Amino acid sequence: MSHQNICALYARVSSPKQAKDCTIDSQIQALKERIVSDGGQLIDDMVFSDAGVSGATLIRPELERLRDAISIGAVDHLYIHSPDRLSRKYAHQALLMEEFASAGVVVNFLNHKVGTSPEEEMLLQMQGMFAEYERAKIIERHRRGKLHRARVGSVNVLSGAPYGYRYTRKQLDGKPAQYVIDLEQAKTVRQIFNWIGVDRLSIGAVCRRLGEANIPTKTGKSHWDRSVVWSMLQNPAYMGKAAFGKTKAGALMPRVRPQKHSAETPKKPHSTHRVQRKDWIEIPVPPIVSQPLYEAVQAQLDENRKRARVGERGAKHLLQGLTVCGHCHYAYYGKRVSPSTAKGKFQYAYYRCIGTDAYRFGGQRICDNSQVRTQTLDELVWAEVINALENPERLKKEYERRLNVLEKKEHERHDITALKQQKAQLKKGASRLIDSYASDVIDQQDFEPKIKQIKARITEIEEQIEQGDQSQSAQRELFLVINHLEEFAKTINVNLSTTDFITKRDTIRALVKRVEIYKEEVVVIFRIDPTPSHSVSSGPAIPGRFETPIESIR
């Protein structure tokens, strides 16, 4: 090997424990020794190591840096311990090996000779498939191992000790891992259960009492969120029966609208589902509250839920789940004016921004947006939905638009395919350009602007391909909505103004994506494209602190 050739090495371990045990250091040392024996040149900047990163993904910081270096021709020889250190997935191995080869990089594995014959290529591919198979076996063994440990009562399969307990690891003398009661926190747990089960307080009242008593949460925060208290009250560990397998990954559940700070299209292709209580695996732990008190709390929570559904304060709202603040992006929820505030007057219901509730954020509001009267907003939004459903011409145009989009989608698929082919050609061109530069056919002055131009074009094409892929999920949602339009038009009564509440709510949710409430206007975002944006001039202005009606619909 010529001393002019620049070498790089790549090492990877999957778990933080392996990284801590210096397993990755042994890989790097072995690779350095091999490079020296081959007469190669290694500089510090060419050592790429991903510690504690799974080999099942290509999104690894050091691998990304390595690929960038290879793309600009900065590497001649790459040393890796074994194919499974490069990737656990055969498809990823093949992709990376092809990418490295197209850039003129010679890949060397310590335990495997890389050749160019069909037999040697097949052997490498088989190694990749076996590595992927081995990973699947490890995952399955891990799952079955956790299941077995849960069935024999081991607490180390649980995610961590809840408030009121401390988790102690397995001891050297063989004493198993266990939950140990934290006496100070246990007092708070018993107090919370007594407030609900004996005093019959609401969860909101419990949160306020905890704040007034300056009792910190498990993470040291002064503010207790309702969801935290609710989860504690639902946890059977407090009566001595910790549960394993309460949730599982399953089919992606539809959402009325994305939650705050979440993407329109979920990053994970699955949702977390609750498992029936009879299928939980109970693990005995020291109890903090008695079983009768725990069951009394569950009965009280059920009663609170039923009361909320049928009581006046639990009134139904057409737009519940769709309304969102245009400023802080928290949801709006339906709420009636309390009798003491109304002072004998008619009690109106309002949509109110969660961000304006100081008690939810430790006594400090995070938003000053105004509340909106529910009746007026419901009527205005429903009027727009009626307008969409009562216009046969609009339905016809929407149906025709669906056909056009379907045809356009087919063209876009071909366009994306063409873009991918163009990207492959550019990469080949870049590889040839690098070869020309390495062979002194062209000088650095000619090479750098050309390779920069090619890389910029590749980046542009990759962005176009990504945009095309992201639009597919949105298109699928659009097709589902449009497919229901004609069904809505047929099944809903001719007199839409007298339609029952459930039908109204389901129809609105099918056609309206969300309702954004701002200080000066309310914007309705439709899932479909209605007629061009226009102002709603009919009807009174929105009461309360709003001075204008819905000013734009898009």
Coordinates of C-alpha atoms in Angstrom, one line a residue:
M1 CA 0.0 0.0 0.0
S2 CA 1.3 3.4 -0.9
H3 CA 1.9 5.8 1.9
Q4 CA 0.0 8.4 0.0
N5 CA -3.2 6.5 0.5
I6 CA -5.3 7.9 3.4
C7 CA -6.9 5.3 5.7
A8 CA -9.9 5.6 7.9
L9 CA -11.4 3.2 10.5
Y10 CA -14.9 2.8 11.7
A11 CA -15.9 1.1 15.0
R12 CA -19.2 0.7 16.7
V13 CA -20.7 -0.9 19.8
S14 CA -24.5 -1.1 20.4
S15 CA -24.9 -0.6 24.2
P16 CA -23.7 2.1 26.6
K17 CA -22.4 -0.7 28.8
Q18 CA -20.1 -1.9 26.0
A19 CA -18.9 1.6 25.5
K20 CA -18.2 1.9 29.2
D21 CA -16.4 -1.4 29.3
C22 CA -14.0 -0.1 26.6
T23 CA -15.1 -2.7 24.1
I24 CA -14.9 -0.1 21.3
D25 CA -11.3 0.8 22.4
S26 CA -10.3 -2.8 21.7
Q27 CA -11.8 -2.6 18.2
I28 CA -10.0 0.7 17.4
Q29 CA -6.7 -0.7 18.7
A30 CA -7.0 -3.9 16.5
L31 CA -7.8 -1.8 13.5
K32 CA -4.9 0.6 14.0
E33 CA -2.5 -2.4 14.2
R34 CA -3.9 -3.7 11.0
I35 CA -3.5 -0.4 9.2
V36 CA 0.1 -0.1 10.4
S37 CA 0.9 -3.7 9.2
D38 CA -0.6 -2.8 5.8
G39 CA 1.6 0.2 5.6
G40 CA -1.3 2.7 5.7
Q41 CA -1.5 6.2 6.9
L42 CA -4.0 7.1 9.7
I43 CA -4.6 10.6 11.1
D44 CA -6.7 11.3 14.2
D45 CA -9.5 12.9 12.2
M46 CA -10.0 9.7 10.3
V47 CA -11.0 7.7 13.4
F48 CA -14.8 7.3 13.4
S49 CA -16.5 5.5 16.3
D50 CA -20.2 5.3 17.3
A51 CA -20.4 4.2 21.0
G52 CA -23.7 2.9 22.2
V53 CA -25.5 3.2 18.9
S54 CA -27.6 0.5 17.3
G55 CA -26.5 -1.1 14.1
A56 CA -30.1 -1.3 12.9
T57 CA -30.2 2.3 11.9
L58 CA -28.1 4.4 9.5
I59 CA -28.6 7.6 11.5
R60 CA -25.4 7.5 13.5
P61 CA -23.3 10.7 14.1
E62 CA -19.9 9.2 13.2
L63 CA -21.2 7.1 10.3
E64 CA -22.7 10.3 8.9
R65 CA -19.3 12.1 9.2
L66 CA -17.5 9.1 7.6
R67 CA -19.9 9.1 4.6
D68 CA -19.4 12.9 4.2
A69 CA -15.6 12.4 4.2
I70 CA -15.9 9.6 1.6
S71 CA -18.2 11.6 -0.6
I72 CA -15.5 14.3 -1.1
G73 CA -12.8 11.7 -1.8
A74 CA -10.9 12.1 1.5
V75 CA -10.6 8.4 2.2
D76 CA -8.8 5.7 0.1
H77 CA -9.0 2.7 2.5
L78 CA -11.6 2.0 5.2
Y79 CA -11.0 -0.5 8.0
I80 CA -13.9 -2.1 9.9
H81 CA -13.8 -5.0 12.4
S82 CA -16.6 -7.0 10.8
P83 CA -19.6 -6.4 8.5
D84 CA -22.0 -6.4 11.5
R85 CA -20.1 -3.4 12.9
L86 CA -21.0 -1.5 9.7
S87 CA -24.7 -2.5 10.0
R88 CA -26.9 -5.3 11.4
K89 CA -29.2 -5.1 8.4
Y90 CA -28.2 -6.6 5.1
A91 CA -29.9 -4.0 3.0
H92 CA -28.0 -1.2 4.8
Q93 CA -24.7 -3.1 4.4
A94 CA -25.3 -3.5 0.7
L95 CA -26.2 0.2 0.4
L96 CA -23.1 1.4 2.2
M97 CA -20.8 -1.0 0.4
E98 CA -22.1 0.2 -2.9
E99 CA -21.7 3.8 -1.9
F100 CA -18.1 3.2 -0.7
A101 CA -17.2 1.3 -3.9
S102 CA -18.7 4.0 -6.1
A103 CA -16.4 6.5 -4.3
G104 CA -13.4 4.3 -5.0
V105 CA -12.9 3.3 -1.3
V106 CA -11.4 -0.1 -0.6
V107 CA -13.1 -1.6 2.4
N108 CA -11.1 -4.0 4.7
F109 CA -12.8 -6.2 7.4
L110 CA -10.5 -7.8 10.0
N111 CA -12.4 -11.1 10.0
H112 CA -13.5 -11.2 6.3
K113 CA -11.7 -10.7 3.0
V114 CA -13.7 -8.4 0.6
G115 CA -13.2 -9.4 -3.0
T116 CA -14.8 -8.7 -6.4
S117 CA -15.8 -12.3 -7.4
P118 CA -19.5 -13.3 -7.3
E119 CA -18.7 -16.0 -4.7
E120 CA -17.0 -13.4 -2.3
E121 CA -19.9 -11.0 -2.8
M122 CA -22.4 -13.7 -2.0
L123 CA -20.4 -14.6 1.2
L124 CA -20.5 -11.0 2.4
Q125 CA -24.2 -10.8 1.6
M126 CA -24.8 -14.0 3.6
Q127 CA -22.9 -12.5 6.5
G128 CA -25.1 -9.5 6.5
M129 CA -28.3 -11.6 6.4
F130 CA -27.0 -13.7 9.3
A131 CA -26.2 -10.6 11.3
E132 CA -29.7 -9.3 10.7
Y133 CA -31.1 -12.7 11.7
E134 CA -28.9 -12.7 14.8
R135 CA -30.2 -9.3 15.9
A136 CA -33.8 -10.5 15.5
K137 CA -33.0 -13.5 17.7
I138 CA -31.4 -11.2 20.3
I139 CA -34.5 -9.0 20.4
E140 CA -36.8 -12.1 20.7
R141 CA -34.6 -13.6 23.5
H142 CA -34.7 -10.3 25.3
R143 CA -38.5 -10.1 25.0
R144 CA -39.0 -13.7 26.3
G145 CA -36.4 -13.2 29.0
K146 CA -38.2 -10.2 30.3
L147 CA -41.5 -12.1 30.2
H148 CA -40.0 -15.0 32.2
R149 CA -38.5 -12.7 34.8
A150 CA -41.8 -10.9 35.2
R151 CA -43.6 -14.2 35.7
V152 CA -41.2 -15.2 38.5
G153 CA -41.7 -11.8 40.2
S154 CA -38.5 -9.9 39.3
V155 CA -38.9 -6.1 39.5
N156 CA -35.9 -5.4 37.2
V157 CA -38.2 -5.8 34.1
L158 CA -40.1 -2.6 35.2
S159 CA -39.2 0.8 33.8
G160 CA -38.3 2.2 37.2
A161 CA -39.6 2.7 40.7
P162 CA -42.6 5.0 41.0
Y163 CA -42.9 7.9 43.5
G164 CA -42.9 6.4 47.0
Y165 CA -40.3 3.7 46.2
R166 CA -36.5 3.4 45.6
Y167 CA -35.2 0.8 43.2
T168 CA -32.2 -1.2 44.5
R169 CA -30.2 -3.3 42.1
K170 CA -29.3 -7.0 42.4
Q171 CA -26.7 -7.4 45.1
L172 CA -23.4 -9.3 44.9
D173 CA -24.6 -11.8 47.5
G174 CA -27.4 -12.8 45.2
K175 CA -30.1 -10.7 46.8
P176 CA -32.5 -9.8 43.9
A177 CA -33.4 -6.3 42.8
Q178 CA -36.4 -4.9 44.7
Y179 CA -38.5 -1.9 45.5
V180 CA -37.8 -0.3 48.8
I181 CA -40.3 2.1 50.4
D182 CA -39.2 5.7 50.7
L183 CA -40.8 6.6 54.0
E184 CA -41.1 10.3 53.4
Q185 CA -42.6 9.9 49.9
A186 CA -44.8 7.1 51.1
K187 CA -46.6 9.6 53.5
T188 CA -47.5 11.8 50.6
V189 CA -48.8 8.7 48.6
R190 CA -51.0 7.7 51.5
Q191 CA -52.2 11.3 51.8
I192 CA -53.1 11.5 48.1
F193 CA -55.1 8.2 48.2
N194 CA -56.9 9.4 51.4
W195 CA -57.8 12.7 49.8
I196 CA -59.4 10.9 46.9
G197 CA -60.8 7.7 48.5
V198 CA -61.9 9.1 51.9
D199 CA -62.3 12.9 51.5
R200 CA -63.5 12.5 47.9
L201 CA -61.6 15.4 46.5
S202 CA -61.0 16.0 42.8
I203 CA -57.6 15.5 41.3
G204 CA -57.3 19.2 40.7
A205 CA -57.9 19.9 44.4
V206 CA -55.3 17.3 45.3
C207 CA -52.7 19.1 43.0
R208 CA -53.5 22.4 44.7
R209 CA -53.1 21.0 48.2
L210 CA -49.7 19.4 47.2
G211 CA -48.6 22.8 45.9
E212 CA -49.7 24.6 49.0
A213 CA -47.8 22.1 51.2
N214 CA -44.6 22.7 49.1
I215 CA -44.2 19.0 48.4
P216 CA -41.9 18.4 45.4
T217 CA -42.6 15.8 42.7
K218 CA -40.2 12.8 42.1
T219 CA -38.2 15.0 39.8
G220 CA -38.1 17.9 42.2
K221 CA -40.7 20.2 40.6
S222 CA -42.9 22.3 42.8
H223 CA -46.0 21.9 40.4
W224 CA -47.9 18.7 40.4
D225 CA -49.6 18.0 37.0
R226 CA -53.0 16.3 37.1
S227 CA -51.8 13.5 34.8
V228 CA -49.0 12.7 37.3
V229 CA -51.5 12.3 40.1
W230 CA -53.9 10.4 37.9
S231 CA -51.2 7.9 36.9
M232 CA -50.2 7.4 40.6
L233 CA -53.8 6.7 41.6
Q234 CA -54.1 4.1 38.8
N235 CA -50.8 2.3 39.6
P236 CA -51.6 -1.0 41.4
A237 CA -48.0 -1.1 42.7
Y238 CA -49.1 1.0 45.6
M239 CA -51.3 -1.8 46.9
G240 CA -48.4 -4.3 46.5
K241 CA -49.1 -5.5 42.9
A242 CA -46.8 -3.9 40.4
A243 CA -47.8 -4.7 36.8
F244 CA -45.8 -5.7 33.8
G245 CA -47.2 -5.5 30.2
K246 CA -49.8 -2.8 30.8
T247 CA -49.2 -1.4 27.2
K248 CA -48.1 -2.8 23.9
A249 CA -47.2 -1.4 20.5
G250 CA -49.9 -1.8 17.9
A251 CA -51.6 -0.3 14.8
L252 CA -51.3 3.5 14.4
M253 CA -54.4 5.1 15.9
P254 CA -56.1 8.0 14.1
R255 CA -55.9 11.4 15.8
V256 CA -58.3 14.3 15.7
R257 CA -55.4 16.6 15.4
P258 CA -51.6 16.5 16.3
Q259 CA -50.7 17.1 19.9
K260 CA -48.7 20.2 20.8
H261 CA -45.0 20.0 19.6
S262 CA -45.8 16.8 17.5
A263 CA -45.5 16.4 13.8
E264 CA -48.5 16.1 11.4
T265 CA -47.2 12.7 10.4
P266 CA -46.1 10.5 13.4
K267 CA -42.5 9.5 13.3
K268 CA -43.3 6.0 14.6
P269 CA -45.5 3.8 12.5
H270 CA -47.3 2.5 15.6
S271 CA -49.2 3.6 18.7
T272 CA -49.1 2.5 22.3
H273 CA -52.2 0.5 23.3
R274 CA -53.6 -0.4 26.7
V275 CA -53.6 -4.1 27.5
Q276 CA -56.6 -5.5 29.4
R277 CA -56.0 -5.8 33.1
K278 CA -56.5 -9.6 33.1
D279 CA -53.4 -9.9 30.8
W280 CA -51.1 -7.9 33.1
I281 CA -48.4 -9.8 34.9
E282 CA -48.5 -9.0 38.6
I283 CA -45.1 -8.6 40.5
P284 CA -45.3 -8.5 44.3
V285 CA -43.8 -5.4 45.9
P286 CA -44.2 -3.8 49.4
P287 CA -47.6 -2.1 49.6
I288 CA -48.0 1.5 50.6
V289 CA -51.8 1.6 50.8
S290 CA -54.3 -1.1 51.6
Q291 CA -56.2 -2.9 48.9
P292 CA -59.6 -1.6 50.1
L293 CA -58.4 2.0 50.0
Y294 CA -56.9 1.5 46.5
E295 CA -60.2 0.0 45.3
A296 CA -62.2 2.8 46.9
V297 CA -60.0 5.3 45.0
Q298 CA -60.8 3.5 41.7
A299 CA -64.5 3.6 42.5
Q300 CA -64.3 7.3 43.2
L301 CA -62.4 8.0 40.0
D302 CA -65.1 6.1 38.0
E303 CA -67.8 8.1 39.8
N304 CA -65.9 11.3 38.9
R305 CA -65.7 10.3 35.3
K306 CA -69.4 9.4 35.1
R307 CA -70.4 12.7 36.8
A308 CA -68.2 14.6 34.4
R309 CA -70.0 13.0 31.4
V310 CA -73.6 13.6 32.5
G311 CA -73.2 16.7 34.7
E312 CA -73.7 20.3 33.5
R313 CA -70.0 21.0 33.8
G314 CA -69.4 18.1 31.4
A315 CA -71.5 19.6 28.6
K316 CA -70.8 18.4 25.1
H317 CA -69.0 20.7 22.7
L318 CA -69.0 20.2 18.9
L319 CA -65.4 21.4 18.4
Q320 CA -63.8 19.6 21.4
G321 CA -60.5 18.2 20.3
L322 CA -60.3 20.5 17.3
T323 CA -59.8 23.9 18.8
V324 CA -56.2 25.1 19.3
C325 CA -54.6 28.4 20.4
G326 CA -53.0 30.2 17.5
H327 CA -50.4 31.8 19.9
C328 CA -49.2 29.2 22.4
H329 CA -50.5 26.1 20.4
Y330 CA -52.1 24.5 23.5
A331 CA -55.6 23.1 23.0
Y332 CA -58.8 25.0 23.8
Y333 CA -61.4 23.2 26.0
G334 CA -65.0 23.8 26.8
K335 CA -65.9 25.4 30.1
R336 CA -69.0 26.9 31.7
V337 CA -68.9 30.1 33.7
S338 CA -69.3 29.2 37.4
P339 CA -72.5 30.3 39.2
S340 CA -70.5 32.6 41.5
T341 CA -69.0 34.4 38.5
A342 CA -72.3 34.6 36.6
K343 CA -74.0 36.1 39.7
G344 CA -77.5 34.8 38.8
K345 CA -77.1 35.6 35.1
F346 CA -77.4 33.1 32.3
Q347 CA -74.3 30.8 32.3
Y348 CA -72.6 30.8 28.9
A349 CA -70.1 28.1 27.9
Y350 CA -66.8 29.1 26.5
Y351 CA -63.8 27.6 24.8
R352 CA -60.8 28.4 26.9
C353 CA -57.0 28.1 26.2
I354 CA -55.2 25.7 28.4
G355 CA -52.3 28.1 28.5
T356 CA -54.4 30.6 30.4
D357 CA -54.9 28.3 33.3
A358 CA -52.3 29.3 35.8
Y359 CA -52.9 26.3 38.1
R360 CA -51.7 24.0 35.3
F361 CA -48.3 25.7 35.1
G362 CA -47.3 26.3 38.7
G363 CA -49.4 29.4 39.2
Q364 CA -48.1 31.3 36.1
R365 CA -50.1 31.8 32.9
I366 CA -48.2 31.2 29.7
C367 CA -50.8 32.6 27.4
D368 CA -53.2 35.6 27.4
N369 CA -55.4 34.6 24.5
S370 CA -59.1 35.2 25.0
Q371 CA -61.9 32.7 25.5
V372 CA -64.6 32.2 22.8
R373 CA -68.3 31.5 23.4
T374 CA -69.0 27.9 22.4
Q375 CA -72.4 28.4 20.9
T376 CA -71.4 31.1 18.5
L377 CA -68.2 29.4 17.3
D378 CA -70.0 26.0 16.9
E379 CA -72.7 27.7 14.8
L380 CA -70.2 29.5 12.6
V381 CA -68.1 26.4 11.9
W382 CA -71.2 24.2 11.4
A383 CA -72.6 26.8 8.9
E384 CA -69.4 26.4 6.9
V385 CA -69.7 22.6 7.0
I386 CA -73.3 22.9 5.8
N387 CA -72.2 25.1 3.0
A388 CA -69.7 22.5 1.9
L389 CA -72.2 19.6 2.1
E390 CA -75.2 21.4 0.6
N391 CA -73.4 22.5 -2.6
P392 CA -73.6 19.5 -5.1
E393 CA -71.4 21.4 -7.5
R394 CA -68.7 21.6 -4.9
L395 CA -68.9 17.9 -4.3
K396 CA -68.7 17.2 -8.0
K397 CA -65.6 19.4 -8.3
E398 CA -64.0 17.8 -5.3
Y399 CA -64.7 14.3 -6.8
E400 CA -63.1 15.5 -10.1
R401 CA -60.2 16.9 -8.2
R402 CA -59.7 13.5 -6.6
L403 CA -59.3 11.9 -10.0
N404 CA -56.9 14.6 -11.1
V405 CA -54.8 14.1 -7.9
L406 CA -54.8 10.4 -8.4
E407 CA -53.4 10.9 -11.9
K408 CA -51.0 13.5 -10.6
K409 CA -49.8 11.1 -8.0
E410 CA -49.0 8.5 -10.6
H411 CA -46.9 11.1 -12.4
E412 CA -45.2 12.1 -9.2
R413 CA -44.2 8.5 -8.6
H414 CA -42.5 8.5 -12.0
D415 CA -40.9 11.9 -11.1
I416 CA -39.5 10.6 -7.9
T417 CA -38.1 7.5 -9.7
A418 CA -36.5 9.8 -12.2
L419 CA -35.0 11.9 -9.4
K420 CA -33.5 8.8 -7.8
Q421 CA -32.0 7.8 -11.1
Q422 CA -30.7 11.3 -11.6
K423 CA -29.2 11.2 -8.1
A424 CA -27.4 7.9 -8.9
Q425 CA -26.0 9.3 -12.1
L426 CA -24.7 12.4 -10.2
K427 CA -23.0 10.1 -7.6
K428 CA -21.3 8.2 -10.5
G429 CA -20.2 11.5 -12.0
A430 CA -18.8 12.6 -8.6
S431 CA -17.0 9.3 -8.3
R432 CA -15.5 9.8 -11.8
L433 CA -14.5 13.3 -10.9
I434 CA -12.8 12.2 -7.8
D435 CA -10.9 9.5 -9.8
S436 CA -9.8 12.2 -12.3
Y437 CA -8.6 14.4 -9.5
A438 CA -6.8 11.5 -7.7
S439 CA -5.1 10.6 -11.1
D440 CA -4.0 14.2 -11.6
V441 CA -6.1 14.5 -14.8
I442 CA -7.6 17.7 -13.4
D443 CA -6.2 20.0 -10.8
Q444 CA -7.7 21.2 -7.5
Q445 CA -8.8 24.5 -9.0
D446 CA -11.1 22.7 -11.5
F447 CA -12.1 19.9 -9.1
E448 CA -13.4 21.9 -6.1
P449 CA -16.1 24.0 -7.8
K450 CA -17.3 21.0 -9.9
I451 CA -17.6 18.6 -6.9
K452 CA -19.3 21.4 -4.9
Q453 CA -21.9 21.9 -7.7
I454 CA -22.6 18.1 -7.9
K455 CA -23.0 17.9 -4.1
A456 CA -25.4 20.9 -4.1
R457 CA -27.5 19.3 -6.8
I458 CA -27.6 15.9 -5.0
T459 CA -28.8 17.7 -1.8
E460 CA -31.5 19.5 -3.8
I461 CA -32.7 16.2 -5.3
E462 CA -32.7 14.5 -1.9
E463 CA -34.9 17.3 -0.5
Q464 CA -37.3 16.9 -3.5
I465 CA -37.5 13.1 -2.9
E466 CA -38.1 13.6 0.8
Q467 CA -40.9 16.1 0.1
G468 CA -42.5 13.7 -2.3
D469 CA -42.4 10.9 0.3
Q470 CA -43.9 13.1 3.1
S471 CA -46.8 14.2 0.9
Q472 CA -47.9 10.6 0.4
S473 CA -49.3 10.3 4.0
A474 CA -51.2 13.6 3.6
Q475 CA -52.6 12.4 0.2
R476 CA -53.8 9.1 1.8
E477 CA -55.7 11.2 4.5
L478 CA -57.2 13.4 1.7
F479 CA -58.4 10.4 -0.2
L480 CA -60.1 8.9 2.9
V481 CA -61.9 12.2 3.6
I482 CA -63.0 12.6 0.0
N483 CA -64.3 9.0 -0.2
H484 CA -66.6 9.9 2.7
L485 CA -68.0 13.1 1.2
E486 CA -70.6 11.5 -1.0
E487 CA -71.6 9.2 1.8
F488 CA -72.1 12.2 4.1
A489 CA -74.2 14.0 1.5
K490 CA -76.5 10.9 1.2
T491 CA -76.9 9.9 4.8
I492 CA -77.3 13.3 6.5
N493 CA -80.8 14.7 6.6
V494 CA -81.9 17.2 4.0
N495 CA -82.4 19.7 6.7
L496 CA -78.9 19.8 8.1
S497 CA -79.8 22.4 10.7
T498 CA -81.7 19.8 12.7
T499 CA -79.1 17.1 12.5
D500 CA -78.3 15.4 15.9
F501 CA -75.2 16.3 17.9
I502 CA -73.3 13.1 17.3
T503 CA -73.8 13.3 13.5
K504 CA -72.7 17.0 13.6
R505 CA -69.6 16.2 15.6
D506 CA -68.6 13.3 13.4
T507 CA -69.2 15.3 10.2
I508 CA -67.2 18.2 11.5
R509 CA -64.3 16.0 12.5
A510 CA -64.3 14.3 9.1
L511 CA -64.1 17.7 7.2
V512 CA -62.3 20.0 9.6
K513 CA -58.7 19.5 10.4
R514 CA -58.5 22.1 13.2
V515 CA -59.8 25.4 14.4
E516 CA -57.1 28.0 15.2
I517 CA -58.2 30.7 17.6
Y518 CA -56.3 34.0 17.6
K519 CA -56.9 37.2 19.4
E520 CA -58.4 38.9 16.4
E521 CA -59.8 36.0 14.3
V522 CA -60.6 32.4 14.2
V523 CA -59.3 30.3 11.3
V524 CA -60.9 27.1 10.3
I525 CA -58.5 24.7 8.5
F526 CA -60.5 22.2 6.3
R527 CA -59.2 18.8 5.4
I528 CA -60.5 19.4 1.9
D529 CA -60.2 22.4 -0.3
P530 CA -63.6 24.3 0.0
T531 CA -64.4 27.3 -2.2
P532 CA -61.8 30.1 -2.1
S533 CA -61.2 31.9 1.2
H534 CA -63.8 34.4 2.1
S535 CA -65.0 36.3 5.2
V536 CA -68.0 35.1 7.2
S537 CA -70.2 38.2 7.3
S538 CA -73.4 36.6 8.5
G539 CA -74.1 36.3 12.2
P540 CA -73.0 38.4 15.2
A541 CA -69.5 38.9 16.3
I542 CA -68.0 36.4 18.7
P543 CA -68.9 37.5 22.2
G544 CA -66.5 37.9 25.1
R545 CA -63.3 39.8 24.4
F546 CA -63.5 39.1 20.7
E547 CA -64.5 42.0 18.5
T548 CA -64.5 40.2 15.1
P549 CA -66.1 37.1 13.7
I550 CA -64.2 34.4 11.8
E551 CA -62.3 36.4 9.3
S552 CA -60.8 33.8 7.1
I553 CA -61.4 30.2 6.2
R554 CA -58.9 28.1 4.3

